[in-house]
Amino acid sequence: MPATDASLMPPPSRTMNFNAGPAALPLAVLEACRDELVDFGNTGMSIMEHSHRGAAYEAVHHDAIARLRSLMSIPDGTGTGGYDILFMQGGASQQFAQVAMNLLSPGASAGYIVSGVWGEKAVSEARAVASQSGATVHVACTTASSTPGAPSEASLNPGRWGGDAKYVRVPDAEEVALAPTDAYVHLTTNETIDGVQYATAPGAIFPSFGTVPVVGDMSSDIAWRPIDVRQFGLIYAGAQKNLGPSGVTVVIIRRDLVEAGRTDIPVIFQYRTASRNTSLYNTPPTFSIYLMRQVLAWIGNLGGLEAVEARNRAKASAIYRVIDAFPEFYRCPVAVDSRSMMNIVFRLPTPALEEAFVASSEAHGMVGLRGHRSVGGIRASLYNAVEPAWADALAQLMHDTATRHA
Amino acid sequence: MPATDASLMPPPSRTMNFNAGPAALPLAVLEACRDELVDFGNTGMSIMEHSHRGAAYEAVHHDAIARLRSLMSIPDGTGTGGYDILFMQGGASQQFAQVAMNLLSPGASAGYIVSGVWGEKAVSEARAVASQSGATVHVACTTASSTPGAPSEASLNPGRWGGDAKYVRVPDAEEVALAPTDAYVHLTTNETIDGVQYATAPGAIFPSFGTVPVVGDMSSDIAWRPIDVRQFGLIYAGAQKNLGPSGVTVVIIRRDLVEAGRTDIPVIFQYRTASRNTSLYNTPPTFSIYLMRQVLAWIGNLGGLEAVEARNRAKASAIYRVIDAFPEFYRCPVAVDSRSMMNIVFRLPTPALEEAFVASSEAHGMVGLRGHRSVGGIRASLYNAVEPAWADALAQLMHDTATRHA
């Protein structure tokens, strides 16, 4: 357990923010943004007032791309050996449709792996696209609790801990049934509502499926640690969890897939449009990109993704350690090797105790700990900008609460 | 001519911003944003860090909607008697496609009125949508210079003033040929590149086409003056000109059209999704909406749209007055009754003189006056937040320049 140590506490004016997204941003980034908000770089204008065709903004824009490429070691070759970094709008929810619009030609199919609520949504939107384009979308694997798989721990104690959770694990590659026509296989690397994440062990890799490109919704765990991007054909992520504010979506796409994308959909939805125009085809969300650039610089200053990984693991360990130390009081329904490092979901024995815990957390200067309304319970989101001291303070509160009820 | 008067000059640290968008924002809004950027409303968090499901952001969100409804007198009844206000992403460029995705069922058609470059793009994207959905998109009218219409003034002096401009006027309703199957007619209320605008005379109304709903791309002139919204079935506008920063798109849509929209397209693209979820279906661009709310409040403090109209007319008059006073030096190719109040385009006798003028303007603390790269010349964008003193300073510079060359 962390000691009660005043040095771990944030300055009293700062709220400990465990929101699931939009989420905490680095204080240093916010302060720097404030200081230049009215006058960016002595131009006599805010960054928001600069033209996206002007030198001041373009330098920010291209630097954001370069920093993301460097941090994530994104290959810059041609064809299958390189990836474009695109800044789009509409969040992951729009990418659910846009991926299928680009990559599903008539007669083609795609397989979806569903390990949580966001995976369900991705399938549903891709199906709407496929039905209009003469393509097919199928669920290649689901870990929903009605299918074979490990029983959730909560099912051992029905009536406590809020009953069964629907999704409690990620599947192995062998459980996934692709079709020969599949143009890609889609998975959600981290499920924010269910607290289920792929490849969390140190150095773990993602499931692979021969030459079929993997499309990953990485909205809630992009850049939480170094990964080999070449395991994916396409990665997309709303920025508002690990990279910045809401309003910008990052797409990292292998260059052969850009070129293979459909040409008969509206230009605005084609990845090649953003690719050929360096995401400056139309007016981008300039402020969101500016702030994301600042967050990327902050990650670099921390020491890059290796340092971020250590920081994130320490935060998650502090919470899971308390959960495991009090098995009669806290229960995380997720299989141990699928436990998310980003969104830790857990239950207390009764809804009343959960309500009391949320109230207590707020009294201690914490926000965002109520679980998603569709599943209840508690959820602590520990994205990159969440301070380790906040996780320690939460662990301490959990420890004290459990001890009081022992 | 405006007198050279120190009281008209902005503080020297402030650049006079004539950008075509993203554009100038009110200094008071930027300063207030700066002051609460790190700690919004004593919550210990930036507005960017608040959950879109939390009370602090939701109050901002709903207040932005309420302020826009009030400022623009947007009816709130049911069916054809009411309009929803939606906050979307992707800019007008995405609406080019999204309007057709929602409103064009198989077998239906839509007529497009083209009075500039943005109208061309709207047609092109709608055609891509229609070709996939078994619908038709046709140009119901174009004022491109190869069609009958008033000759551009520049054509009277070939070789000077950059030659013919392609678009120099808006059409009358009688020039528009709709088809019986047309589900809507689309027009661009202001063309930023061509400097061509509808309905600029005091109290002027827009062309109407019986019961066929008019869809208006109002990106660059929304809220420049009071209008009767009931002239439109749907209005869309990127915020980054008259309403705020980039990253949020306003859609004002008659409620019967929300309900009539297609249900077989991806949920994220259906207007009914944003309507039923008050634009909180997925994570909105929270900071852009927050800042737009501040701009709407600023407009209210100015005295509402009547006051804004007077302010905008004064700015435009200051510039057009100099153009008309020096017909041998300045030439605006646009027919007088189609001249834009938002984007004033004009030529000087030679490209070299235009370059010198841009350089001189920059030396005087002005930016954004270079015409769009596709047409050249000079363009002064005079959106809501452009200070009258800046327009006066530009008029003075134009006067002095012309006098020097007389």
Short mmCIF file of C-alpha atoms in Angstrom, two decimals, chain A residues 27-379:
data_model
loop_
_atom_site.label_atom_id
_atom_site.label_comp_id
_atom_site.label_asym_id
_atom_site.label_seq_id
_atom_site.Cartn_x
_atom_site.Cartn_y
_atom_site.Cartn_z
CA LEU A 27 -0.83 20.62 -16.38
CA ALA A 28 2.38 21.86 -18.02
CA VAL A 29 0.66 21.68 -21.42
CA LEU A 30 -2.35 23.60 -20.21
CA GLU A 31 -0.22 26.28 -18.62
CA ALA A 32 1.86 26.73 -21.77
CA CYS A 33 -1.31 26.86 -23.84
CA ARG A 34 -2.74 29.52 -21.53
CA ASP A 35 0.39 31.62 -21.75
CA GLU A 36 0.28 31.81 -25.55
CA LEU A 37 -3.47 31.59 -26.06
CA VAL A 38 -3.97 35.22 -27.01
CA ASP A 39 -0.65 35.70 -28.81
CA PHE A 40 0.91 32.65 -30.41
CA GLY A 41 4.64 32.98 -31.03
CA ASN A 42 4.50 36.80 -31.06
CA THR A 43 2.25 36.79 -34.11
CA GLY A 44 -0.35 39.03 -32.46
CA MET A 45 -2.96 36.31 -32.96
CA SER A 46 -4.15 33.17 -31.22
CA ILE A 47 -3.20 29.87 -32.83
CA MET A 48 -6.96 29.51 -33.39
CA GLU A 49 -6.96 32.61 -35.58
CA HIS A 50 -4.19 31.46 -37.88
CA SER A 51 -5.02 30.20 -41.34
CA HIS A 52 -4.48 26.49 -41.84
CA ARG A 53 -2.64 27.57 -45.01
CA GLY A 54 -0.27 29.87 -43.14
CA ALA A 55 3.29 29.21 -42.03
CA ALA A 56 2.59 29.43 -38.28
CA TYR A 57 -0.10 26.78 -38.22
CA GLU A 58 1.51 24.58 -40.84
CA ALA A 59 4.66 24.33 -38.74
CA VAL A 60 2.56 23.12 -35.80
CA HIS A 61 0.67 20.68 -38.01
CA HIS A 62 3.70 19.07 -39.57
CA ASP A 63 5.53 18.97 -36.26
CA ALA A 64 2.61 17.08 -34.71
CA ILE A 65 2.85 14.49 -37.49
CA ALA A 66 6.62 14.23 -37.14
CA ARG A 67 6.45 13.85 -33.36
CA LEU A 68 3.85 11.10 -33.53
CA ARG A 69 5.91 9.30 -36.16
CA SER A 70 9.00 9.51 -34.01
CA LEU A 71 7.35 8.57 -30.71
CA MET A 72 5.57 5.53 -32.15
CA SER A 73 8.39 4.61 -34.58
CA ILE A 74 5.92 4.63 -37.45
CA PRO A 75 7.64 3.36 -40.63
CA ASP A 76 7.95 5.87 -43.45
CA GLY A 77 8.68 3.61 -46.43
CA THR A 78 6.57 2.98 -49.51
CA GLY A 79 3.74 0.50 -50.03
CA THR A 80 3.48 -2.04 -47.23
CA GLY A 81 6.67 -0.63 -45.71
CA GLY A 82 5.23 2.76 -44.80
CA TYR A 83 2.35 4.39 -43.03
CA ASP A 84 0.60 7.70 -43.43
CA ILE A 85 -0.43 9.66 -40.35
CA LEU A 86 -3.76 11.37 -40.92
CA PHE A 87 -5.67 13.84 -38.75
CA MET A 88 -9.39 13.47 -39.24
CA GLN A 89 -12.62 14.43 -37.51
CA GLY A 90 -15.62 12.60 -36.10
CA GLY A 91 -13.91 10.35 -33.59
CA ALA A 92 -13.73 6.59 -33.58
CA SER A 93 -17.49 6.52 -34.10
CA GLN A 94 -17.01 7.94 -37.58
CA GLN A 95 -14.11 5.61 -38.28
CA PHE A 96 -16.43 2.66 -37.59
CA ALA A 97 -18.13 3.62 -40.86
CA GLN A 98 -15.21 5.18 -42.70
CA VAL A 99 -12.96 2.13 -42.46
CA ALA A 100 -15.61 0.01 -44.16
CA MET A 101 -16.41 2.71 -46.71
CA ASN A 102 -12.78 2.74 -47.82
CA LEU A 103 -11.75 -0.87 -47.51
CA LEU A 104 -14.89 -2.87 -48.41
CA SER A 105 -15.43 -3.22 -52.15
CA PRO A 106 -18.49 -5.02 -53.55
CA GLY A 107 -18.18 -8.76 -52.91
CA ALA A 108 -15.54 -8.35 -50.24
CA SER A 109 -16.00 -9.07 -46.56
CA ALA A 110 -14.50 -8.16 -43.22
CA GLY A 111 -14.25 -10.05 -39.95
CA TYR A 112 -14.82 -8.31 -36.64
CA ILE A 113 -13.53 -9.47 -33.27
CA VAL A 114 -15.80 -8.25 -30.51
CA SER A 115 -14.45 -8.05 -26.99
CA GLY A 116 -16.60 -5.23 -25.67
CA VAL A 117 -19.24 -2.60 -26.30
CA TRP A 118 -17.18 -0.54 -28.74
CA GLY A 119 -16.51 -3.60 -30.86
CA GLU A 120 -20.28 -4.12 -31.08
CA LYS A 121 -20.73 -0.59 -32.34
CA ALA A 122 -17.95 -1.00 -34.89
CA VAL A 123 -19.66 -4.09 -36.33
CA SER A 124 -23.02 -2.40 -36.49
CA GLU A 125 -21.77 0.63 -38.42
CA ALA A 126 -19.66 -1.47 -40.80
CA ARG A 127 -22.76 -3.57 -41.54
CA ALA A 128 -24.70 -0.45 -42.53
CA VAL A 129 -21.93 0.44 -44.96
CA ALA A 130 -21.62 -3.10 -46.32
CA SER A 131 -25.34 -3.43 -46.97
CA GLN A 132 -25.14 -0.45 -49.30
CA SER A 133 -22.01 -1.55 -51.11
CA GLY A 134 -22.73 -5.24 -51.69
CA ALA A 135 -20.16 -6.36 -49.16
CA THR A 136 -20.40 -8.50 -46.04
CA VAL A 137 -19.42 -7.96 -42.44
CA HIS A 138 -19.29 -10.89 -40.05
CA VAL A 139 -18.41 -11.41 -36.41
CA ALA A 140 -15.28 -13.52 -36.58
CA CYS A 141 -15.20 -13.91 -32.81
CA THR A 142 -17.01 -12.54 -29.80
CA THR A 143 -16.14 -13.00 -26.17
CA ALA A 144 -19.62 -12.00 -24.99
CA SER A 145 -20.54 -14.11 -21.98
CA SER A 146 -23.11 -16.24 -23.82
CA THR A 147 -20.35 -17.76 -25.93
CA PRO A 148 -17.82 -20.35 -24.77
CA GLY A 149 -15.03 -18.90 -22.76
CA ALA A 150 -13.83 -18.42 -19.23
CA PRO A 151 -16.70 -17.72 -16.81
CA SER A 152 -16.52 -14.34 -15.23
CA GLU A 153 -15.42 -14.32 -11.64
CA ALA A 154 -18.60 -12.55 -10.69
CA SER A 155 -20.65 -15.53 -11.85
CA LEU A 156 -19.19 -17.49 -8.95
CA ASN A 157 -21.07 -15.20 -6.60
CA PRO A 158 -24.36 -14.38 -8.31
CA GLY A 159 -26.19 -11.55 -6.65
CA ARG A 160 -23.02 -9.84 -5.50
CA TRP A 161 -20.71 -7.53 -7.43
CA GLY A 162 -23.47 -6.59 -9.81
CA GLY A 163 -23.84 -10.01 -11.46
CA ASP A 164 -22.12 -11.22 -14.60
CA ALA A 165 -20.15 -8.88 -16.77
CA LYS A 166 -20.77 -9.39 -20.47
CA TYR A 167 -17.18 -9.06 -21.64
CA VAL A 168 -14.32 -10.24 -19.47
CA ARG A 169 -11.47 -11.16 -21.80
CA VAL A 170 -9.83 -10.83 -25.17
CA PRO A 171 -9.74 -13.92 -27.40
CA ASP A 172 -6.78 -15.86 -28.73
CA ALA A 173 -6.10 -15.79 -32.45
CA GLU A 174 -7.23 -19.44 -32.70
CA GLU A 175 -10.78 -18.49 -31.69
CA VAL A 176 -11.11 -16.15 -34.65
CA ALA A 177 -12.83 -17.54 -37.78
CA LEU A 178 -11.99 -15.46 -40.81
CA ALA A 179 -13.48 -15.88 -44.27
CA PRO A 180 -11.31 -16.20 -47.39
CA THR A 181 -12.82 -12.99 -48.74
CA ASP A 182 -11.97 -10.92 -45.67
CA ALA A 183 -10.28 -7.70 -46.67
CA TYR A 184 -9.39 -6.98 -43.06
CA VAL A 185 -9.99 -8.07 -39.50
CA HIS A 186 -11.04 -5.47 -36.96
CA LEU A 187 -10.41 -5.46 -33.23
CA THR A 188 -10.65 -2.97 -30.38
CA THR A 189 -7.33 -2.90 -28.58
CA ASN A 190 -8.87 -1.56 -25.37
CA GLU A 191 -12.52 -1.56 -24.34
CA THR A 192 -13.10 1.43 -22.10
CA ILE A 193 -16.47 0.33 -20.72
CA ASP A 194 -15.57 -3.30 -20.05
CA GLY A 195 -11.97 -2.72 -18.97
CA VAL A 196 -10.64 -5.37 -21.35
CA GLN A 197 -7.36 -4.82 -23.20
CA TYR A 198 -5.13 -6.74 -25.60
CA ALA A 199 -1.42 -7.33 -25.20
CA THR A 200 -0.81 -5.82 -21.80
CA ALA A 201 2.07 -8.07 -20.72
CA PRO A 202 5.51 -6.50 -21.21
CA GLY A 203 6.47 -6.85 -24.86
CA ALA A 204 3.24 -8.70 -25.73
CA ILE A 205 2.19 -8.69 -29.37
CA PHE A 206 -1.26 -8.55 -30.93
CA PRO A 207 -2.96 -11.51 -32.63
CA SER A 208 -2.06 -11.82 -36.30
CA PHE A 209 -3.89 -13.40 -39.20
CA GLY A 210 -1.39 -14.08 -41.96
CA THR A 211 -1.64 -11.50 -44.68
CA VAL A 212 -5.04 -10.17 -43.65
CA PRO A 213 -4.50 -6.60 -42.42
CA VAL A 214 -5.54 -5.93 -38.84
CA VAL A 215 -7.52 -2.74 -38.22
CA GLY A 216 -7.31 -1.60 -34.63
CA ASP A 217 -9.53 0.85 -32.79
CA MET A 218 -6.85 2.18 -30.46
CA SER A 219 -8.80 5.19 -29.21
CA SER A 220 -8.25 4.49 -25.55
CA ASP A 221 -4.78 2.98 -25.51
CA ILE A 222 -2.78 4.49 -28.34
CA ALA A 223 0.68 5.45 -27.13
CA TRP A 224 0.28 3.93 -23.69
CA ARG A 225 3.45 1.95 -24.44
CA PRO A 226 5.72 1.26 -27.43
CA ILE A 227 4.24 -1.18 -29.95
CA ASP A 228 5.31 -2.42 -33.35
CA VAL A 229 2.92 -0.55 -35.61
CA ARG A 230 3.61 -3.06 -38.39
CA GLN A 231 1.24 -5.49 -36.65
CA PHE A 232 -1.57 -3.32 -38.02
CA GLY A 233 -2.77 -2.28 -41.44
CA LEU A 234 -4.70 0.61 -39.95
CA ILE A 235 -4.92 2.15 -36.49
CA TYR A 236 -7.43 4.80 -35.54
CA ALA A 237 -7.86 6.72 -32.32
CA GLY A 238 -9.81 9.66 -31.02
CA ALA A 239 -7.25 11.90 -29.33
CA GLN A 240 -9.24 12.67 -26.22
CA LYS A 241 -7.83 9.97 -23.99
CA ASN A 242 -4.08 9.54 -24.37
CA LEU A 243 -3.12 12.25 -26.86
CA GLY A 244 -5.03 15.47 -26.35
CA PRO A 245 -8.45 17.09 -26.35
CA SER A 246 -11.47 15.87 -28.31
CA GLY A 247 -12.05 16.99 -31.88
CA VAL A 248 -9.23 15.23 -33.73
CA THR A 249 -8.90 11.59 -34.74
CA VAL A 250 -5.57 10.04 -35.58
CA VAL A 251 -5.46 7.48 -38.40
CA ILE A 252 -2.25 5.53 -39.06
CA ILE A 253 -2.67 3.62 -42.29
CA ARG A 254 -0.35 1.44 -44.36
CA ARG A 255 0.32 3.12 -47.66
CA ASP A 256 -0.82 0.22 -49.82
CA LEU A 257 -4.21 0.37 -48.10
CA VAL A 258 -4.50 4.07 -48.84
CA GLU A 259 -4.01 3.32 -52.50
CA ALA A 260 -6.30 0.26 -52.48
CA GLY A 261 -9.16 2.24 -50.96
CA ARG A 262 -12.31 2.85 -52.94
CA THR A 263 -12.34 5.81 -55.30
CA ASP A 264 -16.12 5.98 -55.77
CA ILE A 265 -17.02 7.30 -52.32
CA PRO A 266 -17.13 11.02 -51.52
CA VAL A 267 -13.68 12.55 -51.63
CA ILE A 268 -13.94 13.79 -48.05
CA PHE A 269 -14.21 10.21 -46.76
CA GLN A 270 -11.33 8.77 -48.79
CA TYR A 271 -8.14 8.25 -46.82
CA ARG A 272 -6.20 9.13 -49.96
CA THR A 273 -7.60 12.66 -49.79
CA ALA A 274 -6.12 13.28 -46.37
CA SER A 275 -2.98 11.44 -47.39
CA ARG A 276 -2.34 13.48 -50.52
CA ASN A 277 -3.06 16.74 -48.75
CA THR A 278 -1.21 16.01 -45.49
CA SER A 279 -4.58 16.32 -43.72
CA LEU A 280 -4.99 19.85 -45.10
CA TYR A 281 -7.61 19.14 -47.77
CA ASN A 282 -10.16 21.11 -45.82
CA THR A 283 -9.90 23.12 -42.63
CA PRO A 284 -8.59 20.81 -39.91
CA PRO A 285 -9.46 21.18 -36.20
CA THR A 286 -6.45 23.41 -35.74
CA PHE A 287 -6.62 23.96 -32.00
CA SER A 288 -7.06 20.27 -31.20
CA ILE A 289 -4.07 19.41 -33.37
CA TYR A 290 -2.03 22.21 -31.78
CA LEU A 291 -2.79 20.88 -28.32
CA MET A 292 -2.11 17.29 -29.34
CA ARG A 293 1.29 18.45 -30.55
CA GLN A 294 1.95 19.89 -27.12
CA VAL A 295 0.97 16.61 -25.47
CA LEU A 296 3.25 14.69 -27.84
CA ALA A 297 6.10 17.03 -26.89
CA TRP A 298 5.30 16.45 -23.21
CA ILE A 299 5.50 12.68 -23.76
CA GLY A 300 8.86 13.17 -25.41
CA ASN A 301 10.04 15.20 -22.44
CA LEU A 302 8.94 12.43 -20.09
CA GLY A 303 11.30 10.11 -21.93
CA GLY A 304 9.11 8.74 -24.70
CA LEU A 305 6.84 5.73 -24.70
CA GLU A 306 9.16 3.53 -22.64
CA ALA A 307 8.93 6.03 -19.80
CA VAL A 308 5.17 6.39 -20.33
CA GLU A 309 4.76 2.63 -20.12
CA ALA A 310 6.58 2.44 -16.80
CA ARG A 311 4.48 5.29 -15.47
CA ASN A 312 1.25 3.71 -16.67
CA ARG A 313 2.12 0.27 -15.29
CA ALA A 314 2.89 1.77 -11.91
CA LYS A 315 -0.47 3.53 -11.81
CA ALA A 316 -2.43 0.42 -12.80
CA SER A 317 -0.50 -1.78 -10.39
CA ALA A 318 -1.31 0.53 -7.51
CA ILE A 319 -5.05 0.02 -8.14
CA TYR A 320 -5.08 -3.67 -9.05
CA ARG A 321 -2.95 -4.42 -5.99
CA VAL A 322 -5.68 -3.10 -3.69
CA ILE A 323 -8.38 -4.94 -5.60
CA ASP A 324 -6.51 -8.20 -5.21
CA ALA A 325 -5.66 -7.53 -1.56
CA PHE A 326 -9.35 -7.26 -0.64
CA PRO A 327 -11.12 -9.99 -2.65
CA GLU A 328 -14.15 -9.91 -0.38
CA PHE A 329 -14.66 -6.21 -0.99
CA TYR A 330 -13.42 -5.41 -4.50
CA ARG A 331 -13.91 -7.52 -7.56
CA CYS A 332 -12.62 -6.90 -11.04
CA PRO A 333 -14.65 -9.11 -13.40
CA VAL A 334 -11.94 -9.18 -16.07
CA ALA A 335 -9.62 -12.17 -16.57
CA VAL A 336 -6.21 -11.28 -15.19
CA ASP A 337 -4.36 -11.36 -18.52
CA SER A 338 -7.03 -9.17 -20.17
CA ARG A 339 -7.14 -6.52 -17.45
CA SER A 340 -6.90 -3.05 -18.91
CA MET A 341 -4.04 -0.78 -17.92
CA MET A 342 -6.13 2.20 -19.03
CA ASN A 343 -9.60 1.63 -17.57
CA ILE A 344 -9.81 -0.38 -14.39
CA VAL A 345 -13.36 -1.55 -13.71
CA PHE A 346 -14.34 -3.04 -10.40
CA ARG A 347 -17.32 -3.60 -8.19
CA LEU A 348 -17.97 -3.19 -4.51
CA PRO A 349 -20.31 -5.66 -2.80
CA THR A 350 -23.46 -3.56 -3.23
CA PRO A 351 -24.64 -0.57 -5.27
CA ALA A 352 -25.05 1.38 -2.05
CA LEU A 353 -21.40 0.85 -1.17
CA GLU A 354 -20.45 1.89 -4.70
CA GLU A 355 -22.43 5.10 -4.35
CA ALA A 356 -20.79 5.80 -1.02
CA PHE A 357 -17.37 5.18 -2.55
CA VAL A 358 -18.02 7.62 -5.38
CA ALA A 359 -19.18 10.23 -2.88
CA SER A 360 -16.10 9.66 -0.77
CA SER A 361 -13.81 9.96 -3.80
CA GLU A 362 -15.38 13.28 -4.69
CA ALA A 363 -14.88 14.51 -1.16
CA HIS A 364 -11.21 13.62 -1.63
CA GLY A 365 -10.96 15.73 -4.79
CA MET A 366 -11.38 12.95 -7.36
CA VAL A 367 -13.77 12.91 -10.33
CA GLY A 368 -14.76 10.44 -13.01
CA LEU A 369 -14.88 7.22 -10.99
CA ARG A 370 -18.47 6.22 -11.64
CA GLY A 371 -18.64 3.25 -14.03
CA HIS A 372 -20.32 3.63 -17.41
CA ARG A 373 -24.07 3.90 -17.00
CA SER A 374 -24.58 0.70 -19.03
CA VAL A 375 -22.58 -1.50 -16.63
CA GLY A 376 -22.46 0.36 -13.32
CA GLY A 377 -19.73 -0.16 -10.73
CA ILE A 378 -16.55 1.85 -10.53
CA ARG A 379 -14.13 2.73 -13.30
#
